[in-house]
């Protein structure tokens, strides 16, 4: 099965998250089989990354967005575990600093975009500026409504400069979030992850859902597609994200640069 074809959101429609089952595990009912496939994908990604870096013609930007506790960190930890840190960078976007707020919302984002040959992973992203910012009225509506166009223009510009963009929404149910937040309270090793604000955000679940639906529907150009990944089962989430990244890099088919013609005669003594 092509995970890309299965989970890509076709441009043009109005996404309704209620139509996606967060428990779905298409063509893969078995956790151990999924984990074995994940291990193969992780190895494959390492090889593709090596070629991608050697080629250094394009960059890959992976955007990860989700409700709290949906597993952004876990996805990065498992799927990217085989990557060489030399040409891979994870950037986590928190509430903007005073300096960041004194610039336009894309200023800090642009700075973190991967260079040619690199893979950049965004743990949260510029989409927060039409998600939490919208839900919590952090700027007037007249400001955030323009951002969908700004984001589309920005992503198109990046694409024109060789940045390949893949955006993942890790889709969990409200009940699954409840369980995971409760675990953060119950397990001393997870207490540090608990943020009392997560409870407040959870009360706005419906507002976030609508904000995500609009962001995914309106900012989903062919060149920068969204994938809605069923994420109630962590093993399936990891498998699906890893498979889509493998498929993406395979389709780019990175090539080693041709050796310098003079090298043929060189002998190292
Ligand atoms: P975890 O899932 O482990 O809790 P996290 O990504 O939620 O990780 P936190 O430090 O708990 O990390 O939260 C970061 C917070 O920063 C989130 O609530 C997010 O919505 C917020 N944030 C990110 N970007 C912006 C932005 N542009 N404006 C306002 N808030 C933002
Ligand atoms: Mg959090």
Tab-separated table of C-alpha atoms and ligand atoms in Angstrom:
chain	number	residue	atom	x	y	z
A	1	UNK	CA	0.000	0.000	0.000
A	2	UNK	CA	1.176	3.557	-0.702
A	3	UNK	CA	0.875	5.395	2.603
A	4	UNK	CA	1.244	8.676	0.752
A	5	UNK	CA	-1.783	8.019	-1.444
A	6	UNK	CA	-3.781	6.685	1.454
A	7	UNK	CA	-3.281	9.574	3.868
A	8	UNK	CA	-2.725	12.607	1.662
A	9	UNK	CA	-5.461	15.229	1.789
A	10	UNK	CA	-6.398	16.197	-1.744
A	11	UNK	CA	-6.348	19.956	-2.289
A	12	UNK	CA	-9.612	21.797	-2.727
A	13	UNK	CA	-11.990	20.105	-0.300
A	14	UNK	CA	-13.288	21.044	3.120
A	15	UNK	CA	-11.678	18.746	5.654
A	16	UNK	CA	-13.907	17.361	8.421
A	17	UNK	CA	-11.813	15.602	11.028
A	18	UNK	CA	-14.828	13.602	12.240
A	19	UNK	CA	-14.595	11.708	8.945
A	20	UNK	CA	-11.151	10.354	9.883
A	21	UNK	CA	-10.964	7.501	12.380
A	22	UNK	CA	-8.029	8.040	14.785
A	23	UNK	CA	-8.046	4.288	15.547
A	24	UNK	CA	-7.605	3.298	11.928
A	25	UNK	CA	-4.706	0.942	11.098
A	26	UNK	CA	-5.276	0.152	7.413
A	27	UNK	CA	-3.708	-3.073	6.183
A	28	UNK	CA	-1.777	-3.436	9.415
A	29	UNK	CA	-3.522	-4.971	12.377
A	30	UNK	CA	-0.431	-6.227	14.082
A	31	UNK	CA	1.854	-4.149	16.291
A	32	UNK	CA	4.926	-6.376	15.961
A	33	UNK	CA	4.663	-6.405	12.165
A	34	UNK	CA	4.380	-2.598	12.200
A	35	UNK	CA	7.431	-2.278	14.443
A	36	UNK	CA	9.485	-4.521	12.167
A	37	UNK	CA	8.458	-2.401	9.180
A	38	UNK	CA	9.267	0.786	11.114
A	39	UNK	CA	12.788	-0.539	11.780
A	40	UNK	CA	13.249	-1.153	8.044
A	41	UNK	CA	11.936	2.317	7.242
A	42	UNK	CA	14.309	3.909	9.746
A	43	UNK	CA	17.238	2.149	8.036
A	44	UNK	CA	15.990	3.144	4.608
A	45	UNK	CA	15.627	6.756	5.737
A	46	UNK	CA	19.246	6.800	6.881
A	47	UNK	CA	20.427	5.666	3.456
A	48	UNK	CA	18.175	8.127	1.623
A	49	UNK	CA	19.295	10.951	3.905
A	50	UNK	CA	22.934	10.155	3.054
A	51	UNK	CA	22.204	10.480	-0.661
A	52	UNK	CA	20.039	13.564	-0.134
A	53	UNK	CA	22.877	15.289	1.728
A	54	UNK	CA	25.427	14.242	-0.880
A	55	UNK	CA	23.222	15.594	-3.652
A	56	UNK	CA	22.492	18.855	-1.752
A	57	UNK	CA	20.086	20.166	-4.342
A	58	UNK	CA	16.873	20.133	-2.356
A	59	UNK	CA	15.753	20.366	1.260
A	60	UNK	CA	13.034	18.427	3.066
A	61	UNK	CA	10.794	20.193	5.560
A	62	UNK	CA	8.620	18.011	7.779
A	63	UNK	CA	5.930	19.872	9.726
A	64	UNK	CA	4.341	18.090	12.682
A	65	UNK	CA	1.198	19.478	14.275
A	66	UNK	CA	-1.226	17.951	16.742
A	67	UNK	CA	-3.366	18.470	19.803
A	68	UNK	CA	-1.512	18.160	23.131
A	69	UNK	CA	-0.298	14.642	23.968
A	70	UNK	CA	-0.903	13.359	20.433
A	71	UNK	CA	2.724	12.290	20.193
A	72	UNK	CA	4.743	14.877	18.305
A	73	UNK	CA	7.799	14.159	20.447
A	74	UNK	CA	7.355	10.376	20.263
A	75	UNK	CA	7.026	10.486	16.484
A	76	UNK	CA	10.241	12.444	16.160
A	77	UNK	CA	12.043	10.141	18.601
A	78	UNK	CA	11.043	6.949	16.783
A	79	UNK	CA	10.897	7.955	13.132
A	80	UNK	CA	14.015	10.117	13.045
A	81	UNK	CA	16.106	7.847	15.279
A	82	UNK	CA	18.355	6.669	12.435
A	83	UNK	CA	19.075	10.082	10.945
A	84	UNK	CA	22.516	11.618	11.006
A	85	UNK	CA	22.264	14.735	13.201
A	86	UNK	CA	24.774	16.467	10.932
A	87	UNK	CA	22.186	17.166	8.251
A	88	UNK	CA	19.017	16.999	10.272
A	89	UNK	CA	17.612	19.584	12.639
A	90	UNK	CA	14.525	19.586	14.853
A	91	UNK	CA	13.045	22.957	15.773
A	92	UNK	CA	10.349	23.166	18.451
A	93	UNK	CA	8.229	26.271	18.306
A	94	UNK	CA	6.944	27.538	21.640
A	95	UNK	CA	5.124	30.793	22.389
A	96	UNK	CA	7.167	33.497	20.643
A	97	UNK	CA	9.731	35.505	22.603
A	98	UNK	CA	9.597	39.304	22.844
A	99	UNK	CA	12.092	39.548	19.992
A	100	UNK	CA	10.127	37.100	17.850
A	101	UNK	CA	6.900	38.945	18.535
A	102	UNK	CA	8.463	42.193	17.360
A	103	UNK	CA	8.783	40.655	13.860
A	104	UNK	CA	6.268	39.173	11.432
A	105	UNK	CA	5.038	35.678	12.353
A	106	UNK	CA	7.109	33.965	9.660
A	107	UNK	CA	10.410	35.554	10.680
A	108	UNK	CA	11.421	32.868	13.175
A	109	UNK	CA	10.048	30.147	10.909
A	110	UNK	CA	12.024	31.188	7.850
A	111	UNK	CA	15.201	31.189	9.890
A	112	UNK	CA	14.687	27.496	10.771
A	113	UNK	CA	13.915	26.252	7.236
A	114	UNK	CA	16.426	23.544	6.240
A	115	UNK	CA	19.196	24.369	3.790
A	116	UNK	CA	19.760	22.285	0.644
A	117	UNK	CA	20.718	18.740	1.544
A	118	UNK	CA	19.167	19.014	5.004
A	119	UNK	CA	16.071	17.554	6.592
A	120	UNK	CA	14.287	19.992	8.911
A	121	UNK	CA	11.622	18.881	11.337
A	122	UNK	CA	9.212	21.403	12.826
A	123	UNK	CA	7.688	20.371	16.140
A	124	UNK	CA	4.786	22.858	15.897
A	125	UNK	CA	5.238	25.547	13.306
A	126	UNK	CA	3.823	28.661	11.629
A	127	UNK	CA	0.439	26.900	11.824
A	128	UNK	CA	0.287	27.827	15.516
A	129	UNK	CA	-0.345	31.347	14.247
A	130	UNK	CA	-3.725	30.250	12.889
A	131	UNK	CA	-4.376	27.709	15.688
A	132	UNK	CA	-3.669	28.784	19.286
A	133	UNK	CA	-3.501	32.397	18.140
A	134	UNK	CA	-6.992	32.113	16.624
A	135	UNK	CA	-8.518	30.024	19.406
A	136	UNK	CA	-7.178	32.269	22.160
A	137	UNK	CA	-7.664	35.549	20.299
A	138	UNK	CA	-3.999	36.457	20.679
A	139	UNK	CA	-4.272	38.861	17.741
A	140	UNK	CA	-7.404	40.394	16.160
A	141	UNK	CA	-9.331	38.276	13.657
A	142	UNK	CA	-8.476	40.789	10.915
A	143	UNK	CA	-4.815	39.853	11.451
A	144	UNK	CA	-4.983	36.041	11.624
A	145	UNK	CA	-7.438	35.654	8.725
A	146	UNK	CA	-4.823	37.050	6.351
A	147	UNK	CA	-2.303	34.470	7.481
A	148	UNK	CA	-3.730	31.604	5.433
A	149	UNK	CA	-2.708	33.508	2.287
A	150	UNK	CA	0.624	34.457	3.818
A	151	UNK	CA	1.322	30.802	4.639
A	152	UNK	CA	0.375	29.644	1.135
A	153	UNK	CA	2.608	32.271	-0.467
A	154	UNK	CA	5.475	31.417	1.886
A	155	UNK	CA	5.231	27.680	1.279
A	156	UNK	CA	5.045	28.195	-2.487
A	157	UNK	CA	8.117	30.405	-2.372
A	158	UNK	CA	10.008	27.740	-0.396
A	159	UNK	CA	8.941	25.091	-2.896
A	160	UNK	CA	10.199	27.248	-5.768
A	161	UNK	CA	13.555	27.297	-3.996
A	162	UNK	CA	13.775	23.513	-3.754
A	163	UNK	CA	12.237	22.896	-0.329
A	164	UNK	CA	10.013	19.816	-0.382
A	165	UNK	CA	7.277	20.199	2.239
A	166	UNK	CA	5.304	17.448	3.981
A	167	UNK	CA	2.855	18.352	6.767
A	168	UNK	CA	1.504	15.855	9.275
A	169	UNK	CA	-1.503	16.209	11.545
A	170	UNK	CA	-1.371	13.502	14.220
A	171	UNK	CA	-5.021	12.743	14.786
A	172	UNK	CA	-6.090	11.432	18.216
A	173	UNK	CA	-9.520	11.220	19.812
A	174	UNK	CA	-10.531	13.348	22.776
A	175	UNK	CA	-10.767	10.197	24.900
A	176	UNK	CA	-7.229	9.133	23.942
A	177	UNK	CA	-5.984	12.581	24.941
A	178	UNK	CA	-7.726	12.215	28.305
A	179	UNK	CA	-5.949	8.914	28.930
A	180	UNK	CA	-2.558	10.285	27.975
A	181	UNK	CA	-2.885	13.452	30.066
A	182	UNK	CA	-4.013	11.328	33.016
A	183	UNK	CA	-0.929	9.131	32.532
A	184	UNK	CA	1.248	12.226	32.758
A	185	UNK	CA	-0.307	12.854	36.179
A	186	UNK	CA	-0.128	9.256	37.355
A	187	UNK	CA	3.375	8.309	36.231
A	188	UNK	CA	6.160	10.101	38.169
A	189	UNK	CA	8.407	9.745	35.115
A	190	UNK	CA	5.877	11.677	33.071
A	191	UNK	CA	4.866	14.325	35.633
A	192	UNK	CA	7.306	16.810	34.153
A	193	UNK	CA	5.381	16.687	30.882
A	194	UNK	CA	2.174	17.766	32.502
A	195	UNK	CA	1.298	21.376	31.931
A	196	UNK	CA	-1.826	22.673	33.731
A	197	UNK	CA	-2.568	24.710	30.616
A	198	UNK	CA	-3.157	21.456	28.728
A	199	UNK	CA	-6.409	21.091	30.708
A	200	UNK	CA	-7.549	24.543	29.609
A	201	UNK	CA	-6.617	23.822	26.007
A	202	UNK	CA	-8.537	20.556	26.209
A	203	UNK	CA	-11.691	22.463	27.098
A	204	UNK	CA	-11.313	24.221	23.756
A	205	UNK	CA	-11.103	20.927	21.846
A	206	UNK	CA	-13.960	21.921	19.495
A	207	UNK	CA	-12.419	25.305	18.703
A	208	UNK	CA	-9.058	23.665	17.959
A	209	UNK	CA	-10.746	21.072	15.781
A	210	UNK	CA	-12.387	23.802	13.698
A	211	UNK	CA	-9.142	25.786	13.540
A	212	UNK	CA	-7.281	22.670	12.317
A	213	UNK	CA	-9.972	21.915	9.764
A	214	UNK	CA	-9.712	25.393	8.336
A	215	UNK	CA	-5.895	25.417	8.329
A	216	UNK	CA	-5.699	22.016	6.635
A	217	UNK	CA	-8.399	22.925	4.104
A	218	UNK	CA	-7.077	26.366	3.214
A	219	UNK	CA	-3.322	25.724	3.276
A	220	UNK	CA	-3.056	22.503	1.343
A	221	UNK	CA	-1.410	23.251	-1.973
A	222	UNK	CA	-0.284	20.331	-4.113
A	223	UNK	CA	3.318	21.323	-3.401
A	224	UNK	CA	2.822	21.372	0.386
A	225	UNK	CA	0.266	18.701	1.237
A	226	UNK	CA	-1.211	17.705	4.582
A	227	UNK	CA	-1.447	14.135	5.807
A	228	UNK	CA	-3.954	13.234	8.523
A	229	UNK	CA	-2.397	10.335	10.423
A	230	UNK	CA	-4.520	8.113	12.691
A	231	UNK	CA	-2.552	8.376	15.926
A	232	UNK	CA	-4.453	6.652	18.723
A	233	UNK	CA	-2.101	3.718	18.171
A	234	UNK	CA	1.438	4.954	18.491
A	235	UNK	CA	2.901	2.054	16.508
A	236	UNK	CA	0.689	2.821	13.540
A	237	UNK	CA	1.399	6.551	13.707
A	238	UNK	CA	5.153	5.882	13.628
A	239	UNK	CA	4.811	3.417	10.786
A	240	UNK	CA	2.683	5.769	8.670
A	241	UNK	CA	4.902	8.836	9.125
A	242	UNK	CA	8.076	6.837	8.454
A	243	UNK	CA	6.562	5.242	5.350
A	244	UNK	CA	5.470	8.595	3.904
A	245	UNK	CA	8.942	10.038	4.448
A	246	UNK	CA	10.565	7.021	2.780
A	247	UNK	CA	8.146	7.305	-0.142
A	248	UNK	CA	8.824	11.039	-0.424
A	249	UNK	CA	12.607	10.660	-0.491
A	250	UNK	CA	12.397	7.683	-2.854
A	251	UNK	CA	10.296	9.719	-5.277
A	252	UNK	CA	12.905	12.485	-5.152
A	253	UNK	CA	15.508	9.841	-6.038
A	254	UNK	CA	18.563	11.753	-4.753
A	255	UNK	CA	21.713	11.145	-6.781
A	256	UNK	CA	25.347	11.242	-5.740
A	257	UNK	CA	27.103	14.076	-7.564
A	258	UNK	CA	29.328	12.974	-10.437
A	259	UNK	CA	32.939	12.699	-9.296
A	260	UNK	CA	35.358	15.344	-10.528
A	261	UNK	CA	36.655	14.064	-13.915
A	262	UNK	CA	40.259	14.377	-12.763
A	263	UNK	CA	39.645	11.930	-9.905
A	264	UNK	CA	39.828	8.860	-12.144
A	265	UNK	CA	43.588	9.180	-12.470
A	266	UNK	CA	44.269	10.106	-8.855
A	267	UNK	CA	46.057	7.472	-6.749
A	268	UNK	CA	46.467	8.025	-3.041
A	269	UNK	CA	49.998	7.172	-1.929
B	1	LIG	P1	4.350	18.605	24.793
B	1	LIG	O1	3.433	17.912	23.833
B	1	LIG	O2	5.489	17.729	25.221
B	1	LIG	O3	3.616	19.248	25.915
B	1	LIG	P2	4.471	21.126	23.463
B	1	LIG	O4	4.806	21.309	22.015
B	1	LIG	O5	3.039	21.233	23.842
B	1	LIG	O6	5.067	19.763	23.947
B	1	LIG	P3	4.906	23.119	25.406
B	1	LIG	O7	6.124	23.822	25.890
B	1	LIG	O8	4.040	22.391	26.374
B	1	LIG	O9	5.351	22.156	24.230
B	1	LIG	O10	3.966	24.150	24.660
B	1	LIG	C1	4.365	25.060	23.718
B	1	LIG	C2	3.219	26.028	23.593
B	1	LIG	O11	3.613	27.102	22.736
B	1	LIG	C3	1.982	25.393	22.977
B	1	LIG	O12	0.868	25.629	23.791
B	1	LIG	C4	1.846	26.136	21.663
B	1	LIG	O13	0.515	26.269	21.262
B	1	LIG	C5	2.497	27.459	21.993
B	1	LIG	N1	2.882	28.190	20.799
B	1	LIG	C6	3.626	27.773	19.765
B	1	LIG	N2	3.683	28.711	18.796
B	1	LIG	C7	2.953	29.761	19.236
B	1	LIG	C8	2.626	31.019	18.676
B	1	LIG	N3	3.064	31.388	17.485
B	1	LIG	N4	1.866	31.856	19.413
B	1	LIG	C9	1.421	31.479	20.628
B	1	LIG	N5	1.689	30.303	21.211
B	1	LIG	C10	2.438	29.437	20.519
B	2	LIG	MG1	2.370	20.923	25.897
